[in-house]
């Protein structure tokens, strides 16, 4: 299957992008693995004709927003993000009508339709620079309340929250982290900003998934407790074979990120199936908020 995928990739001038949480065999076959920001930038810059996105639906949509002339394939079309489903454009419009017309910073983990009525997007890697790029003293952040609380703790802005969250990051408890810290007292604890504030407060560093990879590689420390989805353990071990990584909790596994199998990539490339295409009337306004983020981060 892998050989056939290689042949098809050449024939179709395709590139395979994979998120850092994808299973090892998917990361190994990908041309580029990364966090949401790196994958968005690559999707905007590639000269491939076809992008096979191994991740979840909002990531493929973001690629389609940035590269309308390319075919974007999501090999399993129902791989989604539960947090992205916690906001709709209708609900956002209602909230904005209540709050007054505030700038809206929307996490990329959201639908294209929500991005289309947002001021600017952000990812876990650039949230602070995005928030600080806005001149208004008051903003609404959607849909991740934990990411918004993290940003609020680092700026003087008044940040209104949206009550969304990642079910897997949000479930990490203080007790779990304390237990792992007790078992491995030499280890540094690094957490993703999708974790609740009481977990973020326990962390030595708060980073995106690729931020964690870079941090572990450059740290003098040998042991790390990882407060994010367990799929990151594979690239961590690959990047730093001489270091030791402990999951903060084995319950932090996102089943949506494990849906795509090698055979799905093959079928998708063979039949050009699983296309994700954002309609122009949504894409154009969504591009404004995604492009604003990409321009700020490049
Ligand atoms: P990053 O890889 O951008 O840190 O995001 C994590 C995530 O939850 C993606 O769904
Ligand atoms: Fe969404 Fe959480 Fe899964 Fe990321 S890990 S895709 S935020 S549900």
Tab-separated table of C-alpha atoms and ligand atoms in Angstrom:
chain	number	residue	atom	x	y	z
A	1	UNK	CA	0.000	0.000	0.000
A	2	UNK	CA	2.802	2.391	0.890
A	3	UNK	CA	4.524	1.837	-2.476
A	4	UNK	CA	1.269	2.440	-4.341
A	5	UNK	CA	0.712	5.651	-2.339
A	6	UNK	CA	4.188	6.841	-3.385
A	7	UNK	CA	3.382	6.201	-7.062
A	8	UNK	CA	0.008	7.943	-6.813
A	9	UNK	CA	1.532	10.889	-4.988
A	10	UNK	CA	3.882	11.443	-7.931
A	11	UNK	CA	1.177	10.954	-10.549
A	12	UNK	CA	-1.199	13.382	-8.851
A	13	UNK	CA	1.488	15.839	-7.658
A	14	UNK	CA	0.152	15.342	-4.153
A	15	UNK	CA	1.538	16.167	-0.713
A	16	UNK	CA	0.569	14.397	2.511
A	17	UNK	CA	0.276	16.586	5.617
A	18	UNK	CA	-0.242	15.021	9.054
A	19	UNK	CA	-0.966	16.505	12.456
A	20	UNK	CA	1.398	15.612	15.314
A	21	UNK	CA	-1.368	13.521	16.986
A	22	UNK	CA	-1.831	11.143	14.048
A	23	UNK	CA	-0.781	7.482	14.508
A	24	UNK	CA	2.914	6.632	13.898
A	25	UNK	CA	2.384	4.944	10.506
A	26	UNK	CA	0.532	8.029	9.223
A	27	UNK	CA	3.222	10.406	10.487
A	28	UNK	CA	5.879	8.203	8.879
A	29	UNK	CA	4.246	8.337	5.458
A	30	UNK	CA	3.578	12.095	5.577
A	31	UNK	CA	5.695	14.675	3.749
A	32	UNK	CA	5.241	17.060	6.642
A	33	UNK	CA	4.032	16.668	10.218
A	34	UNK	CA	3.276	19.644	12.362
A	35	UNK	CA	1.016	21.656	14.603
A	36	UNK	CA	-2.034	23.463	13.260
A	37	UNK	CA	-0.071	26.613	12.418
A	38	UNK	CA	2.749	24.866	10.564
A	39	UNK	CA	0.262	22.795	8.572
A	40	UNK	CA	-1.738	25.919	7.618
A	41	UNK	CA	1.409	27.707	6.449
A	42	UNK	CA	2.487	24.672	4.430
A	43	UNK	CA	-0.980	24.339	2.880
A	44	UNK	CA	-0.753	27.989	1.794
A	45	UNK	CA	2.745	27.648	0.347
A	46	UNK	CA	2.899	24.248	-1.344
A	47	UNK	CA	2.981	23.960	-5.126
A	48	UNK	CA	1.372	20.517	-5.027
A	49	UNK	CA	-1.950	20.133	-6.860
A	50	UNK	CA	-3.432	17.848	-4.225
A	51	UNK	CA	-3.211	18.074	-0.423
A	52	UNK	CA	-4.024	14.879	1.480
A	53	UNK	CA	-4.796	16.092	4.983
A	54	UNK	CA	-4.347	13.565	7.767
A	55	UNK	CA	-5.992	15.346	10.640
A	56	UNK	CA	-9.517	16.505	11.350
A	57	UNK	CA	-12.098	18.350	9.275
A	58	UNK	CA	-11.323	21.946	10.316
A	59	UNK	CA	-7.691	21.468	9.257
A	60	UNK	CA	-8.687	20.343	5.766
A	61	UNK	CA	-11.122	23.261	5.580
A	62	UNK	CA	-8.344	25.685	6.518
A	63	UNK	CA	-6.203	24.252	3.709
A	64	UNK	CA	-9.127	24.699	1.303
A	65	UNK	CA	-9.625	28.304	2.479
A	66	UNK	CA	-5.951	29.096	1.826
A	67	UNK	CA	-5.555	27.088	-1.389
A	68	UNK	CA	-8.809	27.158	-3.364
A	69	UNK	CA	-7.102	25.968	-6.561
A	70	UNK	CA	-5.835	22.786	-4.938
A	71	UNK	CA	-7.806	19.647	-4.271
A	72	UNK	CA	-7.877	19.016	-0.518
A	73	UNK	CA	-8.631	15.435	0.484
A	74	UNK	CA	-9.561	14.283	3.986
A	75	UNK	CA	-9.262	10.480	3.726
A	76	UNK	CA	-11.916	9.899	6.437
A	77	UNK	CA	-14.500	12.609	5.992
A	78	UNK	CA	-16.127	12.316	9.389
A	79	UNK	CA	-12.882	12.878	11.336
A	80	UNK	CA	-13.957	15.975	13.238
A	81	UNK	CA	-13.136	18.040	16.315
A	82	UNK	CA	-15.753	18.020	19.089
A	83	UNK	CA	-14.587	21.463	20.243
A	84	UNK	CA	-15.135	22.922	16.751
A	85	UNK	CA	-18.725	21.674	16.974
A	86	UNK	CA	-19.305	23.683	20.181
A	87	UNK	CA	-19.863	26.885	18.210
A	88	UNK	CA	-22.024	27.786	15.201
A	89	UNK	CA	-22.204	31.061	13.239
A	90	UNK	CA	-25.770	31.598	14.495
A	91	UNK	CA	-24.744	31.252	18.150
A	92	UNK	CA	-21.750	33.538	17.584
A	93	UNK	CA	-23.964	36.213	15.997
A	94	UNK	CA	-26.344	36.029	18.964
A	95	UNK	CA	-23.478	36.423	21.449
A	96	UNK	CA	-22.042	39.362	19.506
A	97	UNK	CA	-25.423	41.055	19.502
A	98	UNK	CA	-25.437	40.754	23.308
A	99	UNK	CA	-21.837	41.944	23.797
A	100	UNK	CA	-21.768	44.674	21.183
A	101	UNK	CA	-19.512	44.586	18.174
A	102	UNK	CA	-16.242	43.236	19.644
A	103	UNK	CA	-13.258	41.883	17.710
A	104	UNK	CA	-13.487	38.074	17.652
A	105	UNK	CA	-10.372	35.907	17.932
A	106	UNK	CA	-11.276	32.401	16.819
A	107	UNK	CA	-9.160	29.316	17.403
A	108	UNK	CA	-8.506	27.419	14.148
A	109	UNK	CA	-10.397	24.520	15.762
A	110	UNK	CA	-13.643	25.893	14.330
A	111	UNK	CA	-15.704	25.655	11.146
A	112	UNK	CA	-15.038	27.824	8.092
A	113	UNK	CA	-18.451	29.459	8.650
A	114	UNK	CA	-17.404	30.602	12.144
A	115	UNK	CA	-14.034	31.831	10.823
A	116	UNK	CA	-15.957	33.799	8.192
A	117	UNK	CA	-17.522	36.024	10.864
A	118	UNK	CA	-14.404	36.311	13.032
A	119	UNK	CA	-11.818	39.094	13.030
A	120	UNK	CA	-8.714	36.918	13.119
A	121	UNK	CA	-7.840	33.272	13.763
A	122	UNK	CA	-5.219	31.925	16.125
A	123	UNK	CA	-3.614	28.612	16.996
A	124	UNK	CA	-2.030	27.445	20.221
A	125	UNK	CA	1.348	28.527	18.764
A	126	UNK	CA	0.479	32.175	18.098
A	127	UNK	CA	-2.411	32.963	20.452
A	128	UNK	CA	-0.524	35.605	22.434
A	129	UNK	CA	0.834	37.475	19.417
A	130	UNK	CA	-2.623	37.376	17.770
A	131	UNK	CA	-4.355	38.743	20.880
A	132	UNK	CA	-1.691	41.440	21.272
A	133	UNK	CA	-2.037	42.436	17.611
A	134	UNK	CA	-5.554	43.688	18.299
A	135	UNK	CA	-5.709	47.321	19.377
A	136	UNK	CA	-9.131	47.101	21.073
A	137	UNK	CA	-8.967	46.626	24.877
A	138	UNK	CA	-11.837	44.106	24.863
A	139	UNK	CA	-12.261	40.992	22.712
A	140	UNK	CA	-14.297	37.805	22.446
A	141	UNK	CA	-12.342	34.559	22.093
A	142	UNK	CA	-13.956	31.413	20.691
A	143	UNK	CA	-14.476	28.499	21.023
A	144	UNK	CA	-11.874	27.305	23.587
A	145	UNK	CA	-12.448	28.800	27.029
A	146	UNK	CA	-9.179	27.328	28.358
A	147	UNK	CA	-7.084	28.897	25.593
A	148	UNK	CA	-8.910	32.185	26.232
A	149	UNK	CA	-8.193	32.013	29.980
A	150	UNK	CA	-4.539	31.310	29.217
A	151	UNK	CA	-4.404	34.371	26.919
A	152	UNK	CA	-6.241	36.467	29.528
A	153	UNK	CA	-3.603	35.563	32.113
A	154	UNK	CA	-0.887	36.929	29.827
A	155	UNK	CA	-2.439	40.220	28.643
A	156	UNK	CA	-4.223	43.234	30.122
A	157	UNK	CA	-7.148	42.878	27.729
A	158	UNK	CA	-10.634	42.063	28.868
A	159	UNK	CA	-11.359	38.719	27.225
A	160	UNK	CA	-14.870	37.339	26.966
A	161	UNK	CA	-14.963	33.529	26.935
A	162	UNK	CA	-16.907	31.065	24.847
A	163	UNK	CA	-17.878	27.946	26.771
A	164	UNK	CA	-16.154	25.454	24.451
A	165	UNK	CA	-13.359	23.045	25.311
A	166	UNK	CA	-11.437	20.012	24.089
A	167	UNK	CA	-12.969	17.027	25.926
A	168	UNK	CA	-9.569	15.309	26.147
A	169	UNK	CA	-7.401	18.209	27.330
A	170	UNK	CA	-10.131	19.519	29.599
A	171	UNK	CA	-10.385	16.146	31.363
A	172	UNK	CA	-6.834	16.222	32.747
A	173	UNK	CA	-6.992	16.559	36.542
A	174	UNK	CA	-4.658	18.094	39.119
A	175	UNK	CA	-4.590	14.729	40.902
A	176	UNK	CA	-3.348	12.939	37.773
A	177	UNK	CA	-0.573	15.494	37.223
A	178	UNK	CA	0.414	15.399	40.898
A	179	UNK	CA	0.662	11.601	40.775
A	180	UNK	CA	2.929	11.608	37.721
A	181	UNK	CA	5.015	14.453	39.143
A	182	UNK	CA	5.464	12.483	42.361
A	183	UNK	CA	6.516	9.383	40.439
A	184	UNK	CA	9.026	11.333	38.296
A	185	UNK	CA	10.202	14.311	40.388
A	186	UNK	CA	13.029	15.175	37.959
A	187	UNK	CA	10.674	15.573	35.020
A	188	UNK	CA	9.549	18.936	33.629
A	189	UNK	CA	5.815	19.244	33.063
A	190	UNK	CA	4.834	20.766	29.706
A	191	UNK	CA	1.182	21.454	28.995
A	192	UNK	CA	-0.968	22.448	26.033
A	193	UNK	CA	-3.025	25.635	26.524
A	194	UNK	CA	-6.216	23.619	25.847
A	195	UNK	CA	-5.758	22.253	29.398
A	196	UNK	CA	-7.734	23.880	32.229
A	197	UNK	CA	-6.126	26.846	34.076
A	198	UNK	CA	-5.355	24.822	37.220
A	199	UNK	CA	-3.270	22.453	35.054
A	200	UNK	CA	-1.607	25.286	33.141
A	201	UNK	CA	-0.644	26.775	36.531
A	202	UNK	CA	1.297	23.574	37.334
A	203	UNK	CA	3.262	23.611	34.071
A	204	UNK	CA	6.902	24.561	33.537
A	205	UNK	CA	6.017	25.537	29.964
A	206	UNK	CA	2.773	26.003	27.996
A	207	UNK	CA	3.204	25.219	24.312
A	208	UNK	CA	1.652	24.070	21.036
A	209	UNK	CA	2.409	20.498	19.977
A	210	UNK	CA	5.366	21.509	17.776
A	211	UNK	CA	6.425	23.958	20.480
A	212	UNK	CA	6.701	20.952	22.801
A	213	UNK	CA	8.884	19.110	20.267
A	214	UNK	CA	11.255	22.064	20.022
A	215	UNK	CA	11.256	22.633	23.779
A	216	UNK	CA	12.127	19.010	24.577
A	217	UNK	CA	14.885	18.990	21.951
A	218	UNK	CA	16.562	22.136	23.281
A	219	UNK	CA	16.067	21.546	27.041
A	220	UNK	CA	18.928	20.245	29.154
A	221	UNK	CA	16.407	18.129	31.044
A	222	UNK	CA	16.079	14.421	30.209
A	223	UNK	CA	12.559	13.688	31.463
A	224	UNK	CA	9.245	15.312	30.609
A	225	UNK	CA	5.620	14.878	31.601
A	226	UNK	CA	3.459	15.588	28.585
A	227	UNK	CA	0.139	17.335	29.090
A	228	UNK	CA	-1.401	16.873	25.677
A	229	UNK	CA	-2.946	14.218	23.449
A	230	UNK	CA	-0.915	10.996	23.708
A	231	UNK	CA	-0.199	10.871	19.950
A	232	UNK	CA	2.535	13.462	20.535
A	233	UNK	CA	4.630	10.877	22.398
A	234	UNK	CA	5.641	9.288	19.092
A	235	UNK	CA	7.225	12.394	17.475
A	236	UNK	CA	8.709	13.360	20.849
A	237	UNK	CA	10.534	10.023	21.097
A	238	UNK	CA	11.534	10.241	17.435
A	239	UNK	CA	12.942	13.760	17.866
A	240	UNK	CA	14.647	13.036	21.193
A	241	UNK	CA	15.529	9.314	21.324
A	242	UNK	CA	17.759	9.833	24.373
A	243	UNK	CA	15.023	11.505	26.467
A	244	UNK	CA	12.106	10.042	28.414
A	245	UNK	CA	8.495	11.170	28.086
A	246	UNK	CA	5.618	10.309	30.431
A	247	UNK	CA	1.998	10.972	29.484
A	248	UNK	CA	0.227	13.134	32.078
A	249	UNK	CA	-2.784	10.882	31.541
A	250	UNK	CA	-3.461	8.002	29.187
A	251	UNK	CA	-7.057	9.225	29.048
A	252	UNK	CA	-5.927	12.072	26.783
A	253	UNK	CA	-6.515	10.229	23.553
A	254	UNK	CA	-8.527	11.872	20.775
A	255	UNK	CA	-10.276	9.123	18.741
A	256	UNK	CA	-10.915	11.592	15.903
A	257	UNK	CA	-7.163	11.864	15.327
A	258	UNK	CA	-6.876	8.076	15.015
A	259	UNK	CA	-9.510	7.530	12.344
A	260	UNK	CA	-7.333	7.716	9.231
A	261	UNK	CA	-5.599	4.469	8.259
A	262	UNK	CA	-3.022	3.857	5.503
A	263	UNK	CA	-5.697	2.192	3.348
A	264	UNK	CA	-7.867	5.326	3.603
A	265	UNK	CA	-5.023	7.427	2.181
A	266	UNK	CA	-4.625	4.936	-0.650
A	267	UNK	CA	-8.356	4.899	-1.492
A	268	UNK	CA	-8.526	8.679	-1.266
A	269	UNK	CA	-5.578	9.192	-3.635
A	270	UNK	CA	-6.714	6.434	-5.987
A	271	UNK	CA	-10.273	7.785	-6.373
A	272	UNK	CA	-9.602	11.433	-5.460
A	273	UNK	CA	-12.285	10.935	-2.843
A	274	UNK	CA	-12.968	12.739	0.425
A	275	UNK	CA	-12.666	16.225	-1.039
A	276	UNK	CA	-13.226	19.119	1.378
A	277	UNK	CA	-14.129	22.311	-0.456
A	278	UNK	CA	-15.286	25.474	1.240
A	279	UNK	CA	-17.879	27.307	-0.891
A	280	UNK	CA	-16.691	30.714	-2.154
A	281	UNK	CA	-19.302	32.714	-0.206
A	282	UNK	CA	-17.814	31.341	3.033
A	283	UNK	CA	-14.223	30.972	1.862
A	284	UNK	CA	-13.701	34.639	0.948
A	285	UNK	CA	-14.682	36.060	4.369
A	286	UNK	CA	-12.982	33.139	6.164
A	287	UNK	CA	-9.763	33.780	4.215
A	288	UNK	CA	-9.614	37.276	5.702
A	289	UNK	CA	-9.353	35.952	9.267
A	290	UNK	CA	-7.073	33.008	8.405
A	291	UNK	CA	-4.770	35.124	6.227
A	292	UNK	CA	-4.503	37.778	8.947
A	293	UNK	CA	-3.197	35.056	11.265
A	294	UNK	CA	-0.817	33.533	8.698
A	295	UNK	CA	0.617	36.974	7.811
A	296	UNK	CA	1.238	37.702	11.476
A	297	UNK	CA	2.957	34.365	12.050
A	298	UNK	CA	5.148	33.906	8.991
B	1	LIG	P1	-1.634	22.279	17.944
B	1	LIG	O1	-0.979	21.125	17.264
B	1	LIG	O2	-1.818	23.432	16.998
B	1	LIG	O3	-0.961	22.661	19.208
B	1	LIG	O4	-3.156	21.869	18.274
B	1	LIG	C1	-3.580	20.852	19.014
B	1	LIG	C2	-4.920	20.371	18.678
B	1	LIG	O5	-5.687	20.041	19.520
B	1	LIG	C3	-5.300	20.229	17.311
B	1	LIG	O6	-6.577	19.777	17.281
B	2	LIG	FE1	-10.297	18.656	18.850
B	2	LIG	FE2	-9.207	18.025	21.196
B	2	LIG	FE3	-9.182	16.237	19.247
B	2	LIG	FE4	-7.651	18.448	19.084
B	2	LIG	S1	-7.463	16.779	20.557
B	2	LIG	S2	-8.923	17.550	17.467
B	2	LIG	S3	-8.977	19.931	20.092
B	2	LIG	S4	-11.012	17.086	20.253
